[in-house]
């Protein structure tokens, strides 16, 4: 198979050279609400071609690679005084996989346990390319199936932060403590 980036022969969907040269994560922090932060590993422009793979059959392999390079390394360095649960925002499947579930899976550690299918929108609203006003008028209405837990929210991309704040609010209504959110990329950096 060919590397998606450089098109050289590779046994990986993204060759090791491209992983080292193009996908070295950095850590970005954005405050979404008073004292509540989103942390991301890349800017949107750095990995745009890889993020859009979620619309194709090979996206699960791309997201597994990105998850190993960023989320897994984060989990190896994360410590907390109690067990924390990672929850993918709106885990729905495209081409038989959920990108947020894949990312959450890579957070598994001594301190983090992924939970699946616990945060799903009850309505289908497509936010891609929509402005903040549209997002505020058309809320996702999340159904949260977990309570009384410490949570890390997981998503692939942050643009306005509206989806993350909606998920946080829905989680808190079920008596969960949302510590922060992790995303692969931030569209504003």
Short mmCIF file of N, CA and C in Angstrom, two decimals:
data_model
loop_
_atom_site.label_atom_id
_atom_site.label_comp_id
_atom_site.label_asym_id
_atom_site.label_seq_id
_atom_site.Cartn_x
_atom_site.Cartn_y
_atom_site.Cartn_z
N UNK A 1 0.84 -1.17 0.00
CA UNK A 1 0.00 0.00 0.00
C UNK A 1 0.89 1.24 0.00
N UNK A 2 0.31 2.37 -0.34
CA UNK A 2 1.05 3.62 -0.37
C UNK A 2 0.71 4.47 0.85
N UNK A 3 1.70 5.21 1.32
CA UNK A 3 1.49 6.18 2.39
C UNK A 3 0.53 7.25 1.87
N UNK A 4 -0.46 7.62 2.68
CA UNK A 4 -1.42 8.65 2.27
C UNK A 4 -0.76 10.01 2.04
N UNK A 5 0.34 10.24 2.70
CA UNK A 5 0.97 11.55 2.60
C UNK A 5 2.01 11.64 1.48
N UNK A 6 3.01 10.78 1.51
CA UNK A 6 4.11 10.89 0.54
C UNK A 6 4.01 9.90 -0.62
N UNK A 7 3.08 8.96 -0.51
CA UNK A 7 2.80 7.96 -1.54
C UNK A 7 3.94 6.96 -1.78
N UNK A 8 4.86 6.84 -0.84
CA UNK A 8 5.86 5.79 -0.95
C UNK A 8 5.26 4.48 -0.45
N UNK A 9 5.86 3.36 -0.84
CA UNK A 9 5.38 2.07 -0.38
C UNK A 9 5.53 1.99 1.14
N UNK A 10 4.49 1.50 1.81
CA UNK A 10 4.50 1.40 3.26
C UNK A 10 3.53 0.32 3.70
N UNK A 11 3.85 -0.35 4.78
CA UNK A 11 2.92 -1.30 5.38
C UNK A 11 1.91 -0.57 6.26
N UNK A 12 2.18 0.69 6.56
CA UNK A 12 1.28 1.52 7.37
C UNK A 12 0.54 2.49 6.46
N UNK A 13 -0.63 2.89 6.87
CA UNK A 13 -1.41 3.85 6.08
C UNK A 13 -0.70 5.20 5.99
N UNK A 14 0.06 5.53 7.03
CA UNK A 14 0.95 6.70 7.03
C UNK A 14 2.32 6.16 7.41
N UNK A 15 3.28 6.31 6.53
CA UNK A 15 4.60 5.71 6.76
C UNK A 15 5.28 6.30 8.00
N UNK A 16 6.23 5.57 8.53
CA UNK A 16 6.94 6.00 9.75
C UNK A 16 7.65 7.34 9.54
N UNK A 17 8.20 7.56 8.36
CA UNK A 17 8.88 8.83 8.09
C UNK A 17 7.91 10.00 8.17
N UNK A 18 6.75 9.86 7.56
CA UNK A 18 5.74 10.93 7.62
C UNK A 18 5.19 11.10 9.04
N UNK A 19 5.05 9.99 9.77
CA UNK A 19 4.62 10.10 11.16
C UNK A 19 5.60 10.94 11.96
N UNK A 20 6.89 10.70 11.76
CA UNK A 20 7.91 11.43 12.51
C UNK A 20 8.07 12.87 12.04
N UNK A 21 7.98 13.09 10.74
CA UNK A 21 8.18 14.44 10.19
C UNK A 21 6.94 15.32 10.29
N UNK A 22 5.78 14.75 10.01
CA UNK A 22 4.56 15.55 9.90
C UNK A 22 3.62 15.47 11.09
N UNK A 23 3.73 14.40 11.86
CA UNK A 23 2.71 14.16 12.89
C UNK A 23 3.26 14.17 14.31
N UNK A 24 4.29 14.94 14.53
CA UNK A 24 4.80 15.09 15.89
C UNK A 24 3.84 16.02 16.64
N UNK A 25 3.12 15.50 17.64
CA UNK A 25 2.12 16.34 18.31
C UNK A 25 2.76 17.43 19.17
N UNK A 26 2.07 18.54 19.23
CA UNK A 26 2.39 19.59 20.17
C UNK A 26 1.12 19.76 21.02
N UNK A 27 1.18 20.53 22.04
CA UNK A 27 0.05 20.61 22.96
C UNK A 27 -0.50 22.03 22.94
N UNK A 28 -1.78 22.17 22.63
CA UNK A 28 -2.44 23.47 22.56
C UNK A 28 -3.57 23.51 23.57
N UNK A 29 -3.74 24.65 24.22
CA UNK A 29 -4.73 24.80 25.27
C UNK A 29 -5.65 25.97 24.91
N UNK A 30 -6.97 25.73 25.00
CA UNK A 30 -7.93 26.80 24.76
C UNK A 30 -8.99 26.77 25.86
N UNK A 31 -9.21 27.91 26.48
CA UNK A 31 -10.24 28.01 27.51
C UNK A 31 -11.60 28.21 26.84
N UNK A 32 -12.54 27.32 27.14
CA UNK A 32 -13.87 27.37 26.54
C UNK A 32 -14.90 28.01 27.45
N UNK A 33 -14.69 27.86 28.74
CA UNK A 33 -15.55 28.47 29.76
C UNK A 33 -14.63 28.73 30.94
N UNK A 34 -15.11 29.46 31.90
CA UNK A 34 -14.29 29.83 33.04
C UNK A 34 -13.68 28.58 33.70
N UNK A 35 -12.38 28.40 33.54
CA UNK A 35 -11.67 27.28 34.15
C UNK A 35 -11.84 25.94 33.45
N UNK A 36 -12.51 25.93 32.30
CA UNK A 36 -12.69 24.68 31.56
C UNK A 36 -11.94 24.78 30.25
N UNK A 37 -11.07 23.78 29.99
CA UNK A 37 -10.15 23.85 28.86
C UNK A 37 -10.31 22.68 27.89
N UNK A 38 -9.99 22.98 26.65
CA UNK A 38 -9.80 21.96 25.64
C UNK A 38 -8.31 21.91 25.33
N UNK A 39 -7.78 20.70 25.23
CA UNK A 39 -6.39 20.49 24.85
C UNK A 39 -6.38 19.74 23.52
N UNK A 40 -5.58 20.22 22.61
CA UNK A 40 -5.46 19.55 21.31
C UNK A 40 -3.99 19.34 21.00
N UNK A 41 -3.76 18.46 20.04
CA UNK A 41 -2.40 18.03 19.72
C UNK A 41 -1.87 18.60 18.41
N UNK A 42 -2.76 19.10 17.56
CA UNK A 42 -2.37 19.62 16.26
C UNK A 42 -3.24 20.82 15.92
N UNK A 43 -2.77 21.63 14.99
CA UNK A 43 -3.66 22.62 14.39
C UNK A 43 -4.40 21.91 13.26
N UNK A 44 -5.56 22.42 12.94
CA UNK A 44 -6.37 21.82 11.88
C UNK A 44 -5.60 21.76 10.57
N UNK A 45 -4.89 22.83 10.24
CA UNK A 45 -4.19 22.87 8.96
C UNK A 45 -3.07 21.83 8.87
N UNK A 46 -2.50 21.45 10.01
CA UNK A 46 -1.43 20.44 10.02
C UNK A 46 -1.94 19.06 9.59
N UNK A 47 -3.18 18.74 9.97
CA UNK A 47 -3.66 17.37 9.74
C UNK A 47 -5.00 17.31 9.00
N UNK A 48 -5.36 18.37 8.33
CA UNK A 48 -6.65 18.44 7.65
C UNK A 48 -6.89 17.23 6.74
N UNK A 49 -5.89 16.86 5.94
CA UNK A 49 -6.08 15.73 5.02
C UNK A 49 -6.33 14.42 5.76
N UNK A 50 -5.79 14.29 6.97
CA UNK A 50 -5.99 13.07 7.74
C UNK A 50 -7.34 13.09 8.47
N UNK A 51 -7.76 14.26 8.94
CA UNK A 51 -9.06 14.36 9.60
C UNK A 51 -10.21 14.03 8.66
N UNK A 52 -10.10 14.43 7.42
CA UNK A 52 -11.18 14.15 6.47
C UNK A 52 -11.27 12.68 6.09
N UNK A 53 -10.29 11.90 6.49
CA UNK A 53 -10.35 10.45 6.22
C UNK A 53 -11.52 9.79 6.94
N UNK A 54 -12.09 10.47 7.95
CA UNK A 54 -13.23 9.88 8.67
C UNK A 54 -14.43 9.65 7.74
N UNK A 55 -14.42 10.26 6.59
CA UNK A 55 -15.51 10.09 5.63
C UNK A 55 -15.27 8.92 4.67
N UNK A 56 -14.15 8.22 4.84
CA UNK A 56 -13.78 7.15 3.92
C UNK A 56 -13.52 5.85 4.67
N UNK A 57 -13.52 4.75 3.94
CA UNK A 57 -13.38 3.43 4.54
C UNK A 57 -12.05 3.24 5.27
N UNK A 58 -11.01 3.93 4.89
CA UNK A 58 -9.69 3.77 5.51
C UNK A 58 -9.50 4.68 6.73
N UNK A 59 -10.50 5.45 7.08
CA UNK A 59 -10.39 6.41 8.17
C UNK A 59 -10.05 5.80 9.51
N UNK A 60 -10.53 4.59 9.78
CA UNK A 60 -10.23 3.96 11.07
C UNK A 60 -8.73 3.75 11.24
N UNK A 61 -8.03 3.39 10.17
CA UNK A 61 -6.57 3.18 10.26
C UNK A 61 -5.85 4.51 10.47
N UNK A 62 -6.33 5.55 9.82
CA UNK A 62 -5.73 6.88 10.01
C UNK A 62 -5.94 7.35 11.45
N UNK A 63 -7.16 7.21 11.95
CA UNK A 63 -7.44 7.67 13.32
C UNK A 63 -6.71 6.82 14.36
N UNK A 64 -6.51 5.54 14.09
CA UNK A 64 -5.70 4.71 14.99
C UNK A 64 -4.26 5.23 15.04
N UNK A 65 -3.71 5.59 13.91
CA UNK A 65 -2.35 6.13 13.87
C UNK A 65 -2.28 7.45 14.63
N UNK A 66 -3.21 8.35 14.36
CA UNK A 66 -3.23 9.64 15.05
C UNK A 66 -3.44 9.46 16.56
N UNK A 67 -4.31 8.53 16.93
CA UNK A 67 -4.56 8.25 18.35
C UNK A 67 -3.33 7.73 19.07
N UNK A 68 -2.59 6.85 18.42
CA UNK A 68 -1.35 6.32 19.02
C UNK A 68 -0.31 7.41 19.21
N UNK A 69 -0.21 8.29 18.23
CA UNK A 69 0.81 9.34 18.29
C UNK A 69 0.50 10.44 19.30
N UNK A 70 -0.76 10.63 19.62
CA UNK A 70 -1.14 11.75 20.49
C UNK A 70 -1.85 11.30 21.77
N UNK A 71 -3.03 10.72 21.64
CA UNK A 71 -3.83 10.35 22.81
C UNK A 71 -3.12 9.31 23.69
N UNK A 72 -2.51 8.32 23.06
CA UNK A 72 -1.81 7.28 23.81
C UNK A 72 -0.63 7.87 24.60
N UNK A 73 0.12 8.76 23.98
CA UNK A 73 1.24 9.41 24.69
C UNK A 73 0.73 10.26 25.84
N UNK A 74 -0.39 10.95 25.62
CA UNK A 74 -0.99 11.74 26.70
C UNK A 74 -1.34 10.83 27.88
N UNK A 75 -2.02 9.72 27.59
CA UNK A 75 -2.46 8.80 28.64
C UNK A 75 -1.29 8.23 29.44
N UNK A 76 -0.17 7.99 28.77
CA UNK A 76 1.00 7.45 29.46
C UNK A 76 1.58 8.43 30.48
N UNK A 77 1.30 9.71 30.32
CA UNK A 77 1.82 10.73 31.22
C UNK A 77 0.78 11.32 32.16
N UNK A 78 -0.47 10.88 32.04
CA UNK A 78 -1.56 11.43 32.84
C UNK A 78 -1.70 10.66 34.15
N UNK A 79 -1.78 11.41 35.25
CA UNK A 79 -2.01 10.82 36.57
C UNK A 79 -3.13 11.58 37.24
N UNK A 80 -3.92 10.86 38.02
CA UNK A 80 -5.03 11.47 38.76
C UNK A 80 -5.24 10.66 40.02
N UNK A 81 -5.87 11.26 41.02
CA UNK A 81 -6.05 10.58 42.31
C UNK A 81 -7.14 9.52 42.28
N UNK A 82 -7.94 9.48 41.24
CA UNK A 82 -8.99 8.46 41.11
C UNK A 82 -9.12 8.09 39.64
N UNK A 83 -9.88 7.05 39.37
CA UNK A 83 -10.11 6.63 37.99
C UNK A 83 -10.96 7.67 37.27
N UNK A 84 -10.57 7.99 36.05
CA UNK A 84 -11.27 8.94 35.20
C UNK A 84 -11.77 8.17 33.97
N UNK A 85 -12.90 8.58 33.45
CA UNK A 85 -13.50 7.91 32.30
C UNK A 85 -13.44 8.82 31.08
N UNK A 86 -13.01 8.28 29.96
CA UNK A 86 -13.02 9.04 28.71
C UNK A 86 -14.28 8.68 27.93
N UNK A 87 -14.92 9.71 27.39
CA UNK A 87 -16.16 9.54 26.66
C UNK A 87 -16.07 10.31 25.35
N UNK A 88 -16.27 9.60 24.26
CA UNK A 88 -16.28 10.24 22.94
C UNK A 88 -17.58 11.00 22.73
N UNK A 89 -17.47 12.22 22.24
CA UNK A 89 -18.65 13.03 21.97
C UNK A 89 -19.33 12.52 20.70
N UNK A 90 -20.60 12.22 20.85
CA UNK A 90 -21.45 11.80 19.73
C UNK A 90 -20.84 10.65 18.93
N UNK A 91 -20.63 9.54 19.62
CA UNK A 91 -20.05 8.36 18.97
C UNK A 91 -21.06 7.74 18.02
N UNK A 92 -20.98 8.12 16.78
CA UNK A 92 -21.77 7.49 15.74
C UNK A 92 -20.79 6.92 14.72
N UNK A 93 -21.27 6.02 13.93
CA UNK A 93 -20.35 5.34 13.03
C UNK A 93 -20.46 5.87 11.62
N UNK A 94 -19.31 5.96 11.00
CA UNK A 94 -19.19 6.25 9.57
C UNK A 94 -18.32 5.13 9.04
N UNK A 95 -18.76 4.48 8.03
CA UNK A 95 -17.98 3.39 7.44
C UNK A 95 -17.58 2.37 8.51
N UNK A 96 -18.51 2.10 9.43
CA UNK A 96 -18.35 1.07 10.46
C UNK A 96 -17.34 1.41 11.55
N UNK A 97 -17.02 2.68 11.75
CA UNK A 97 -16.19 3.06 12.89
C UNK A 97 -16.58 4.44 13.39
N UNK A 98 -16.27 4.70 14.64
CA UNK A 98 -16.47 6.01 15.24
C UNK A 98 -15.11 6.59 15.56
N UNK A 99 -14.80 7.75 15.00
CA UNK A 99 -13.48 8.34 15.24
C UNK A 99 -13.29 8.72 16.70
N UNK A 100 -14.35 9.16 17.38
CA UNK A 100 -14.18 9.53 18.79
C UNK A 100 -13.97 8.29 19.66
N UNK A 101 -14.59 7.17 19.30
CA UNK A 101 -14.36 5.92 20.04
C UNK A 101 -12.92 5.44 19.86
N UNK A 102 -12.40 5.56 18.64
CA UNK A 102 -11.01 5.16 18.39
C UNK A 102 -10.05 6.01 19.22
N UNK A 103 -10.27 7.31 19.23
CA UNK A 103 -9.39 8.20 20.01
C UNK A 103 -9.50 7.89 21.50
N UNK A 104 -10.70 7.69 21.98
CA UNK A 104 -10.92 7.38 23.40
C UNK A 104 -10.23 6.06 23.78
N UNK A 105 -10.26 5.10 22.88
CA UNK A 105 -9.61 3.80 23.13
C UNK A 105 -8.13 3.98 23.44
N UNK A 106 -7.49 4.94 22.80
CA UNK A 106 -6.06 5.16 23.00
C UNK A 106 -5.74 5.88 24.32
N UNK A 107 -6.76 6.26 25.06
CA UNK A 107 -6.54 6.88 26.38
C UNK A 107 -6.49 5.84 27.50
N UNK A 108 -6.75 4.59 27.19
CA UNK A 108 -6.79 3.56 28.22
C UNK A 108 -5.45 3.49 28.95
N UNK A 109 -5.53 3.57 30.29
CA UNK A 109 -4.32 3.52 31.13
C UNK A 109 -4.73 3.14 32.55
N UNK A 110 -3.78 3.20 33.43
CA UNK A 110 -4.04 2.92 34.85
C UNK A 110 -5.04 3.93 35.43
N UNK A 111 -5.06 5.15 34.88
CA UNK A 111 -5.89 6.21 35.42
C UNK A 111 -7.11 6.55 34.57
N UNK A 112 -7.16 6.04 33.35
CA UNK A 112 -8.26 6.38 32.43
C UNK A 112 -8.89 5.11 31.87
N UNK A 113 -10.22 5.05 31.96
CA UNK A 113 -10.96 3.93 31.39
C UNK A 113 -11.94 4.48 30.34
N UNK A 114 -11.80 4.06 29.10
CA UNK A 114 -12.75 4.51 28.07
C UNK A 114 -14.13 3.86 28.26
N UNK A 115 -15.16 4.65 28.06
CA UNK A 115 -16.53 4.16 28.02
C UNK A 115 -17.08 4.49 26.63
N UNK A 116 -17.86 3.60 26.07
CA UNK A 116 -18.30 3.77 24.69
C UNK A 116 -19.82 3.92 24.61
N UNK A 117 -20.26 4.73 23.66
CA UNK A 117 -21.68 4.92 23.41
C UNK A 117 -22.42 5.63 24.52
N UNK A 118 -21.74 6.45 25.29
CA UNK A 118 -22.34 7.10 26.46
C UNK A 118 -22.75 8.55 26.22
N UNK A 119 -22.40 9.11 25.06
CA UNK A 119 -22.72 10.51 24.75
C UNK A 119 -23.13 10.59 23.28
N UNK A 120 -24.44 10.53 23.06
CA UNK A 120 -24.92 10.56 21.67
C UNK A 120 -25.96 11.67 21.50
N UNK A 121 -25.90 12.33 20.36
CA UNK A 121 -26.90 13.34 20.04
C UNK A 121 -28.22 12.65 19.72
N UNK A 122 -29.31 13.23 20.18
CA UNK A 122 -30.62 12.65 19.90
C UNK A 122 -31.20 13.20 18.60
N UNK A 123 -30.54 14.20 18.04
CA UNK A 123 -30.94 14.72 16.74
C UNK A 123 -29.71 14.82 15.85
N UNK A 124 -29.90 14.76 14.58
CA UNK A 124 -28.79 14.81 13.64
C UNK A 124 -28.71 16.23 13.07
N UNK A 125 -27.65 16.93 13.48
CA UNK A 125 -27.39 18.27 12.98
C UNK A 125 -25.98 18.27 12.43
N UNK A 126 -25.82 18.68 11.21
CA UNK A 126 -24.49 18.74 10.59
C UNK A 126 -23.92 20.14 10.81
N UNK A 127 -22.81 20.21 11.54
CA UNK A 127 -22.19 21.50 11.85
C UNK A 127 -21.09 21.88 10.86
N UNK A 128 -20.64 20.95 10.05
CA UNK A 128 -19.53 21.22 9.14
C UNK A 128 -19.83 22.44 8.26
N UNK A 129 -18.95 23.43 8.33
CA UNK A 129 -19.09 24.64 7.52
C UNK A 129 -20.10 25.64 8.04
N UNK A 130 -20.71 25.37 9.19
CA UNK A 130 -21.73 26.27 9.74
C UNK A 130 -21.10 27.23 10.75
N UNK A 131 -21.69 28.42 10.85
CA UNK A 131 -21.15 29.42 11.77
C UNK A 131 -21.67 29.23 13.18
N UNK A 132 -21.14 30.02 14.11
CA UNK A 132 -21.48 29.92 15.52
C UNK A 132 -22.97 30.16 15.75
N UNK A 133 -23.55 31.10 15.06
CA UNK A 133 -24.97 31.40 15.23
C UNK A 133 -25.83 30.18 14.89
N UNK A 134 -25.52 29.51 13.77
CA UNK A 134 -26.25 28.30 13.39
C UNK A 134 -26.10 27.23 14.48
N UNK A 135 -24.89 27.06 14.98
CA UNK A 135 -24.62 26.04 16.00
C UNK A 135 -25.41 26.30 17.27
N UNK A 136 -25.49 27.56 17.66
CA UNK A 136 -26.24 27.92 18.89
C UNK A 136 -27.74 27.71 18.72
N UNK A 137 -28.25 27.95 17.52
CA UNK A 137 -29.68 27.79 17.26
C UNK A 137 -30.08 26.33 17.08
N UNK A 138 -29.13 25.47 16.72
CA UNK A 138 -29.42 24.07 16.41
C UNK A 138 -28.59 23.15 17.32
N UNK A 139 -28.97 23.08 18.56
CA UNK A 139 -28.20 22.31 19.54
C UNK A 139 -28.31 20.81 19.26
N UNK A 140 -27.30 20.07 19.72
CA UNK A 140 -27.22 18.63 19.46
C UNK A 140 -28.12 17.79 20.37
N UNK A 141 -28.48 18.28 21.54
CA UNK A 141 -29.34 17.56 22.48
C UNK A 141 -28.76 16.19 22.81
N UNK A 142 -27.71 16.18 23.61
CA UNK A 142 -27.00 14.96 23.95
C UNK A 142 -27.73 14.14 25.00
N UNK A 143 -27.74 12.84 24.80
CA UNK A 143 -28.23 11.87 25.76
C UNK A 143 -27.00 11.24 26.42
N UNK A 144 -26.87 11.42 27.71
CA UNK A 144 -25.71 10.93 28.46
C UNK A 144 -26.12 9.70 29.26
N UNK A 145 -25.40 8.62 29.09
CA UNK A 145 -25.75 7.35 29.73
C UNK A 145 -24.74 6.96 30.81
N UNK A 146 -24.26 7.94 31.55
CA UNK A 146 -23.34 7.69 32.66
C UNK A 146 -23.54 8.80 33.68
N UNK A 147 -23.41 8.46 34.95
CA UNK A 147 -23.58 9.49 35.99
C UNK A 147 -22.57 9.28 37.12
N UNK A 148 -22.34 10.35 37.85
CA UNK A 148 -21.48 10.34 39.04
C UNK A 148 -20.04 9.90 38.74
N UNK A 149 -19.49 10.36 37.63
CA UNK A 149 -18.13 9.99 37.23
C UNK A 149 -17.30 11.24 36.97
N UNK A 150 -15.99 11.07 37.02
CA UNK A 150 -15.05 12.09 36.55
C UNK A 150 -14.75 11.76 35.09
N UNK A 151 -14.90 12.75 34.23
CA UNK A 151 -14.89 12.49 32.79
C UNK A 151 -13.90 13.38 32.05
N UNK A 152 -13.29 12.78 31.02
CA UNK A 152 -12.55 13.51 29.99
C UNK A 152 -13.37 13.34 28.71
N UNK A 153 -13.80 14.44 28.13
CA UNK A 153 -14.52 14.38 26.86
C UNK A 153 -13.51 14.27 25.71
N UNK A 154 -13.90 13.59 24.65
CA UNK A 154 -13.02 13.35 23.50
C UNK A 154 -13.75 13.71 22.21
N UNK A 155 -13.07 14.48 21.35
CA UNK A 155 -13.61 14.77 20.02
C UNK A 155 -12.44 14.87 19.05
N UNK A 156 -12.74 14.85 17.77
CA UNK A 156 -11.66 14.91 16.79
C UNK A 156 -11.21 16.33 16.50
N UNK A 157 -12.14 17.29 16.54
CA UNK A 157 -11.83 18.65 16.13
C UNK A 157 -12.62 19.65 16.96
N UNK A 158 -11.98 20.74 17.31
CA UNK A 158 -12.70 21.85 17.94
C UNK A 158 -12.66 23.04 16.99
N UNK A 159 -13.82 23.61 16.74
CA UNK A 159 -13.89 24.84 15.93
C UNK A 159 -14.37 25.96 16.86
N UNK A 160 -15.66 26.04 17.11
CA UNK A 160 -16.19 27.08 17.99
C UNK A 160 -16.22 26.66 19.46
N UNK A 161 -16.24 25.36 19.73
CA UNK A 161 -16.35 24.85 21.09
C UNK A 161 -17.78 24.59 21.53
N UNK A 162 -18.74 24.91 20.68
CA UNK A 162 -20.16 24.76 21.02
C UNK A 162 -20.52 23.32 21.35
N UNK A 163 -20.09 22.38 20.52
CA UNK A 163 -20.42 20.96 20.74
C UNK A 163 -19.85 20.48 22.07
N UNK A 164 -18.62 20.83 22.34
CA UNK A 164 -17.97 20.41 23.58
C UNK A 164 -18.71 20.97 24.80
N UNK A 165 -19.06 22.25 24.75
CA UNK A 165 -19.78 22.85 25.88
C UNK A 165 -21.17 22.25 26.06
N UNK A 166 -21.84 21.91 24.96
CA UNK A 166 -23.14 21.24 25.07
C UNK A 166 -22.98 19.87 25.73
N UNK A 167 -21.97 19.11 25.31
CA UNK A 167 -21.72 17.79 25.90
C UNK A 167 -21.36 17.92 27.38
N UNK A 168 -20.55 18.90 27.70
CA UNK A 168 -20.16 19.14 29.10
C UNK A 168 -21.40 19.41 29.95
N UNK A 169 -22.26 20.30 29.47
CA UNK A 169 -23.47 20.64 30.21
C UNK A 169 -24.36 19.41 30.42
N UNK A 170 -24.53 18.61 29.37
CA UNK A 170 -25.36 17.40 29.47
C UNK A 170 -24.75 16.42 30.46
N UNK A 171 -23.42 16.28 30.47
CA UNK A 171 -22.76 15.40 31.43
C UNK A 171 -22.96 15.89 32.86
N UNK A 172 -22.83 17.18 33.06
CA UNK A 172 -22.98 17.75 34.40
C UNK A 172 -24.41 17.62 34.92
N UNK A 173 -25.38 17.61 34.02
CA UNK A 173 -26.77 17.40 34.42
C UNK A 173 -27.00 16.00 34.97
N UNK A 174 -26.09 15.08 34.67
CA UNK A 174 -26.14 13.71 35.19
C UNK A 174 -25.16 13.54 36.37
N UNK A 175 -24.77 14.66 36.97
CA UNK A 175 -23.89 14.68 38.15
C UNK A 175 -22.48 14.16 37.87
N UNK A 176 -22.00 14.37 36.66
CA UNK A 176 -20.62 14.03 36.30
C UNK A 176 -19.75 15.27 36.45
N UNK A 177 -18.49 15.06 36.75
CA UNK A 177 -17.51 16.14 36.77
C UNK A 177 -16.68 16.03 35.50
N UNK A 178 -16.78 17.02 34.63
CA UNK A 178 -16.01 17.02 33.38
C UNK A 178 -14.72 17.78 33.64
N UNK A 179 -13.60 17.07 33.58
CA UNK A 179 -12.31 17.66 33.91
C UNK A 179 -11.80 18.58 32.80
N UNK A 180 -11.88 18.09 31.55
CA UNK A 180 -11.44 18.83 30.37
C UNK A 180 -11.83 18.04 29.14
N UNK A 181 -11.51 18.58 27.98
CA UNK A 181 -11.76 17.88 26.72
C UNK A 181 -10.45 17.75 25.96
N UNK A 182 -10.29 16.64 25.26
CA UNK A 182 -9.14 16.41 24.38
C UNK A 182 -9.64 16.30 22.95
N UNK A 183 -8.96 17.00 22.05
CA UNK A 183 -9.27 16.87 20.63
C UNK A 183 -7.96 16.67 19.87
N UNK A 184 -8.07 16.05 18.72
CA UNK A 184 -6.89 15.92 17.86
C UNK A 184 -6.41 17.28 17.40
N UNK A 185 -7.36 18.10 16.91
CA UNK A 185 -6.96 19.36 16.28
C UNK A 185 -7.85 20.52 16.71
N UNK A 186 -7.26 21.70 16.61
CA UNK A 186 -7.95 22.95 16.91
C UNK A 186 -7.95 23.78 15.63
N UNK A 187 -9.14 24.18 15.19
CA UNK A 187 -9.27 24.93 13.95
C UNK A 187 -8.84 26.39 14.10
N UNK A 188 -8.65 26.85 15.33
CA UNK A 188 -8.31 28.26 15.54
C UNK A 188 -6.83 28.52 15.75
N UNK A 189 -6.00 27.50 15.70
CA UNK A 189 -4.57 27.76 15.88
C UNK A 189 -3.82 27.50 14.59
#
